[in-house]
């Protein structure tokens, strides 16, 4: 479990309260009945080797080396203000020095640009940083991993003629027990269910339920505190959608 110490220098002080979530405080997770009971994903950024000198110049550091998006923005603002790089004629533009050029520009841009829009420079900074994420379950945070976490995948497809099955995988990162979910599905859908190992994936299982049950399964995952944005649902069954009744002309 990672403990995140907030970066507090200059403009970043104003960001400290907004960064409470990415600051790693797990105490708030114990509040019952709040949105924090839902499974959450915290995004964290780590400077590349090209950006490390820029962060070092303003004394930006955390115990883990990770920064929230707000903290990363504050670091760049500190750097720009500390070196008086704001264009006097146009405050939206930033004068580029060697640190900004080395860390944020391409080789082609290096010799062509002397200023750059401030908002685009902020976006470029976050694009150049490595993305890490931490899944926070109701019981506490999981280890930090590089990249975005996978979605729980629901797929409905046709099997044996006109019959369909619905399967869901990717439950393990979110602490959802496939066997327990299969039991709930059996009752909710009044259909048979099975749990199979996924070939080539260690400690990964897929839950299969007979019939077309995307909606029921999605609602069930949300009851398990999994937000809709972390659920991917695809219907490959070819099931025909119900046609809307045609409106008849008045008086007919």
Short mmCIF file of C-alpha atoms in Angstrom, two decimals:
data_model
loop_
_atom_site.label_atom_id
_atom_site.label_comp_id
_atom_site.label_asym_id
_atom_site.label_seq_id
_atom_site.Cartn_x
_atom_site.Cartn_y
_atom_site.Cartn_z
CA UNK A 1 0.00 0.00 0.00
CA UNK A 2 1.47 3.36 -1.03
CA UNK A 3 1.44 6.44 1.17
CA UNK A 4 1.39 9.67 -0.84
CA UNK A 5 2.95 12.79 0.68
CA UNK A 6 1.58 15.89 -1.07
CA UNK A 7 4.02 18.21 -2.84
CA UNK A 8 3.69 21.67 -1.28
CA UNK A 9 5.76 24.47 -2.81
CA UNK A 10 4.53 27.87 -4.00
CA UNK A 11 1.33 27.55 -6.01
CA UNK A 12 1.00 23.93 -5.03
CA UNK A 13 -0.04 24.96 -1.52
CA UNK A 14 -3.40 26.03 -2.94
CA UNK A 15 -3.80 22.57 -4.43
CA UNK A 16 -3.23 20.65 -1.19
CA UNK A 17 -6.88 20.33 -0.21
CA UNK A 18 -7.95 19.44 -3.76
CA UNK A 19 -5.31 16.73 -3.73
CA UNK A 20 -6.63 14.98 -0.63
CA UNK A 21 -7.77 11.98 -2.68
CA UNK A 22 -4.46 11.55 -4.45
CA UNK A 23 -2.63 12.31 -1.22
CA UNK A 24 -3.32 8.77 -0.08
CA UNK A 25 -5.58 9.36 2.94
CA UNK A 26 -7.43 6.11 3.49
CA UNK A 27 -9.29 7.36 6.56
CA UNK A 28 -12.11 8.80 4.43
CA UNK A 29 -12.81 5.33 3.06
CA UNK A 30 -14.30 4.36 6.40
CA UNK A 31 -17.18 6.80 6.04
CA UNK A 32 -20.28 4.65 5.41
CA UNK A 33 -22.97 5.64 2.97
CA UNK A 34 -20.83 8.09 0.98
CA UNK A 35 -19.59 8.02 -2.61
CA UNK A 36 -16.23 6.92 -1.21
CA UNK A 37 -17.81 3.49 -0.64
CA UNK A 38 -17.63 3.02 -4.41
CA UNK A 39 -14.56 1.51 -6.04
CA UNK A 40 -12.34 4.35 -7.22
CA UNK A 41 -9.32 4.74 -9.47
CA UNK A 42 -6.67 7.29 -8.50
CA UNK A 43 -4.52 8.58 -11.36
CA UNK A 44 -0.87 9.26 -10.57
CA UNK A 45 1.88 10.68 -12.75
CA UNK A 46 5.63 10.14 -12.65
CA UNK A 47 8.14 12.45 -14.39
CA UNK A 48 10.18 11.03 -17.25
CA UNK A 49 13.97 11.27 -17.15
CA UNK A 50 13.73 14.31 -19.44
CA UNK A 51 11.36 16.05 -17.02
CA UNK A 52 13.20 15.11 -13.82
CA UNK A 53 15.51 18.19 -13.90
CA UNK A 54 12.51 20.52 -14.19
CA UNK A 55 10.88 18.95 -11.12
CA UNK A 56 14.17 18.99 -9.26
CA UNK A 57 14.75 22.69 -9.97
CA UNK A 58 11.62 23.66 -8.01
CA UNK A 59 12.19 21.10 -5.25
CA UNK A 60 9.13 19.09 -6.26
CA UNK A 61 9.18 15.65 -4.69
CA UNK A 62 6.92 13.17 -2.89
CA UNK A 63 7.79 10.12 -0.80
CA UNK A 64 6.74 7.82 -3.63
CA UNK A 65 7.77 9.82 -6.69
CA UNK A 66 4.15 10.00 -7.90
CA UNK A 67 2.22 13.23 -8.47
CA UNK A 68 -1.48 13.89 -8.87
CA UNK A 69 -2.57 15.85 -11.94
CA UNK A 70 -3.15 18.93 -9.76
CA UNK A 71 0.32 18.63 -8.28
CA UNK A 72 1.90 18.27 -11.72
CA UNK A 73 0.15 21.44 -12.86
CA UNK A 74 1.36 23.26 -9.76
CA UNK A 75 4.96 22.16 -10.40
CA UNK A 76 4.93 23.69 -13.88
CA UNK A 77 3.31 26.89 -12.59
CA UNK A 78 6.03 27.16 -9.92
CA UNK A 79 8.71 26.71 -12.55
CA UNK A 80 7.20 29.29 -14.93
CA UNK A 81 6.70 31.91 -12.22
CA UNK A 82 10.01 31.24 -10.48
CA UNK A 83 11.95 31.88 -13.68
CA UNK A 84 9.72 34.72 -14.86
CA UNK A 85 8.89 32.98 -18.12
CA UNK A 86 5.44 34.52 -18.59
CA UNK A 87 5.40 36.61 -21.77
CA UNK A 88 4.89 40.25 -20.70
CA UNK A 89 2.96 41.07 -23.88
CA UNK A 90 0.72 38.02 -23.73
CA UNK A 91 0.28 36.30 -20.32
CA UNK A 92 -1.20 33.26 -22.09
CA UNK A 93 2.19 32.55 -23.62
CA UNK A 94 5.26 31.11 -21.89
CA UNK A 95 8.84 31.82 -22.95
CA UNK A 96 10.64 28.51 -23.50
CA UNK A 97 13.96 27.89 -21.78
CA UNK A 98 16.22 24.85 -22.11
CA UNK A 99 14.41 22.87 -19.39
CA UNK A 100 11.01 23.26 -21.04
CA UNK A 101 12.46 22.55 -24.47
CA UNK A 102 14.30 19.41 -23.32
CA UNK A 103 11.35 18.00 -21.42
CA UNK A 104 8.33 19.00 -23.49
CA UNK A 105 9.21 19.75 -27.09
CA UNK A 106 9.99 17.51 -30.03
CA UNK A 107 13.29 17.86 -31.89
CA UNK A 108 11.49 19.64 -34.73
CA UNK A 109 9.86 22.14 -32.35
CA UNK A 110 13.07 22.81 -30.41
CA UNK A 111 14.61 25.11 -33.05
CA UNK A 112 11.36 26.66 -34.27
CA UNK A 113 9.53 27.79 -31.12
CA UNK A 114 10.44 30.44 -28.58
CA UNK A 115 7.05 30.68 -26.82
CA UNK A 116 4.19 28.25 -26.25
CA UNK A 117 0.59 28.60 -24.98
CA UNK A 118 0.42 28.05 -21.24
CA UNK A 119 -2.59 25.68 -21.32
CA UNK A 120 -1.06 23.57 -24.08
CA UNK A 121 2.21 23.42 -22.16
CA UNK A 122 0.31 22.03 -19.16
CA UNK A 123 -1.36 19.42 -21.36
CA UNK A 124 2.00 18.50 -22.90
CA UNK A 125 3.53 18.05 -19.44
CA UNK A 126 0.91 15.47 -18.43
CA UNK A 127 1.19 13.69 -21.77
CA UNK A 128 4.94 13.31 -21.25
CA UNK A 129 4.59 11.92 -17.72
CA UNK A 130 4.07 8.19 -17.15
CA UNK A 131 0.56 7.29 -16.00
CA UNK A 132 0.09 5.00 -13.01
CA UNK A 133 -3.17 4.08 -11.31
CA UNK A 134 -4.25 2.79 -7.94
CA UNK A 135 -7.57 1.02 -7.42
CA UNK A 136 -9.17 1.94 -4.10
CA UNK A 137 -11.56 -0.74 -2.86
CA UNK A 138 -13.99 -0.19 0.03
CA UNK A 139 -11.49 -1.99 2.28
CA UNK A 140 -8.52 0.12 1.23
CA UNK A 141 -6.14 0.83 -1.69
CA UNK A 142 -4.39 -1.79 -3.81
CA UNK A 143 -0.78 -1.53 -5.07
CA UNK A 144 0.02 1.13 -7.67
CA UNK A 145 0.34 -0.21 -11.23
CA UNK A 146 1.43 1.38 -14.48
CA UNK A 147 -1.28 2.31 -16.98
CA UNK A 148 -5.05 2.29 -16.67
CA UNK A 149 -6.74 -0.64 -14.88
CA UNK A 150 -8.70 -3.03 -17.11
CA UNK A 151 -12.47 -2.77 -17.34
CA UNK A 152 -14.70 -5.61 -16.22
CA UNK A 153 -15.78 -7.03 -19.58
CA UNK A 154 -19.32 -8.24 -20.25
CA UNK A 155 -19.87 -10.02 -23.56
CA UNK A 156 -23.08 -11.60 -24.82
CA UNK A 157 -22.76 -13.98 -27.75
CA UNK A 158 -24.76 -16.61 -29.58
CA UNK A 159 -24.11 -20.29 -28.86
CA UNK A 160 -25.75 -23.41 -30.27
CA UNK A 161 -28.19 -21.96 -32.74
CA UNK A 162 -30.41 -19.25 -31.30
CA UNK A 163 -29.27 -19.64 -27.68
CA UNK A 164 -27.08 -16.98 -26.10
CA UNK A 165 -24.69 -16.79 -23.18
CA UNK A 166 -23.40 -13.79 -21.25
CA UNK A 167 -19.94 -13.86 -19.75
CA UNK A 168 -18.01 -11.45 -17.55
CA UNK A 169 -14.30 -11.33 -16.82
CA UNK A 170 -11.83 -8.90 -15.24
CA UNK A 171 -13.40 -9.08 -11.78
CA UNK A 172 -10.28 -9.84 -9.75
CA UNK A 173 -8.73 -6.31 -9.77
CA UNK A 174 -11.88 -5.04 -8.10
CA UNK A 175 -12.12 -7.62 -5.35
CA UNK A 176 -15.27 -9.25 -6.77
CA UNK A 177 -15.40 -13.01 -6.15
CA UNK A 178 -16.38 -14.83 -9.39
CA UNK A 179 -17.91 -17.75 -7.47
CA UNK A 180 -20.05 -15.44 -5.33
CA UNK A 181 -21.11 -13.46 -8.39
CA UNK A 182 -22.08 -16.66 -10.22
CA UNK A 183 -24.33 -17.63 -7.32
CA UNK A 184 -26.03 -14.23 -7.36
CA UNK A 185 -26.50 -14.44 -11.13
CA UNK A 186 -28.08 -17.87 -10.84
CA UNK A 187 -30.79 -16.36 -8.66
CA UNK A 188 -31.18 -13.01 -10.42
CA UNK A 189 -31.41 -14.52 -13.91
CA UNK A 190 -33.02 -17.86 -13.04
CA UNK A 191 -30.37 -19.42 -15.30
CA UNK A 192 -27.48 -21.83 -14.91
CA UNK A 193 -24.01 -20.38 -14.38
CA UNK A 194 -20.45 -21.68 -14.58
CA UNK A 195 -17.05 -20.33 -13.56
CA UNK A 196 -14.05 -21.22 -15.74
CA UNK A 197 -10.36 -20.41 -15.61
CA UNK A 198 -9.11 -18.10 -18.38
CA UNK A 199 -6.33 -19.83 -20.36
CA UNK A 200 -3.03 -17.98 -20.26
CA UNK A 201 -4.07 -15.69 -17.39
CA UNK A 202 -2.95 -16.55 -13.88
CA UNK A 203 -5.64 -16.42 -11.18
CA UNK A 204 -8.23 -15.08 -13.65
CA UNK A 205 -11.72 -16.52 -14.10
CA UNK A 206 -14.74 -15.89 -16.30
CA UNK A 207 -18.34 -16.18 -15.12
CA UNK A 208 -20.82 -17.50 -17.70
CA UNK A 209 -24.61 -17.32 -17.44
CA UNK A 210 -27.09 -18.81 -19.89
CA UNK A 211 -29.14 -16.23 -21.78
CA UNK A 212 -28.99 -12.55 -22.64
CA UNK A 213 -28.29 -10.79 -19.32
CA UNK A 214 -26.15 -7.73 -20.03
CA UNK A 215 -28.47 -5.34 -18.19
CA UNK A 216 -28.88 -7.59 -15.14
CA UNK A 217 -25.15 -8.24 -14.92
CA UNK A 218 -24.30 -4.55 -15.27
CA UNK A 219 -26.67 -3.64 -12.45
CA UNK A 220 -25.24 -6.43 -10.30
CA UNK A 221 -21.68 -5.16 -10.78
CA UNK A 222 -22.81 -1.66 -9.83
CA UNK A 223 -24.33 -3.13 -6.67
CA UNK A 224 -20.83 -4.46 -5.99
CA UNK A 225 -19.72 -0.80 -6.04
CA UNK A 226 -18.10 -0.94 -9.47
CA UNK A 227 -18.72 2.38 -11.32
CA UNK A 228 -20.26 2.19 -14.80
CA UNK A 229 -17.12 3.69 -16.36
CA UNK A 230 -15.17 0.61 -15.29
CA UNK A 231 -17.62 -1.75 -17.03
CA UNK A 232 -17.39 -2.61 -20.73
CA UNK A 233 -20.43 -4.31 -22.29
CA UNK A 234 -20.61 -5.72 -25.84
CA UNK A 235 -23.56 -7.53 -27.44
CA UNK A 236 -22.41 -9.99 -30.11
CA UNK A 237 -25.57 -12.08 -30.02
CA UNK A 238 -27.24 -10.37 -32.96
CA UNK A 239 -30.32 -9.90 -30.84
CA UNK A 240 -32.85 -7.78 -32.71
CA UNK A 241 -33.77 -4.53 -31.02
CA UNK A 242 -37.43 -3.88 -30.41
CA UNK A 243 -38.94 -1.58 -33.03
CA UNK A 244 -40.70 1.55 -31.92
CA UNK A 245 -44.42 1.54 -32.78
CA UNK A 246 -45.21 3.73 -35.75
CA UNK A 247 -47.34 6.77 -35.05
CA UNK A 248 -50.52 6.95 -37.06
CA UNK A 249 -51.71 10.17 -38.57
CA UNK A 250 -54.31 12.07 -36.60
CA UNK A 251 -57.82 11.18 -37.56
CA UNK A 252 -56.91 7.75 -39.02
#
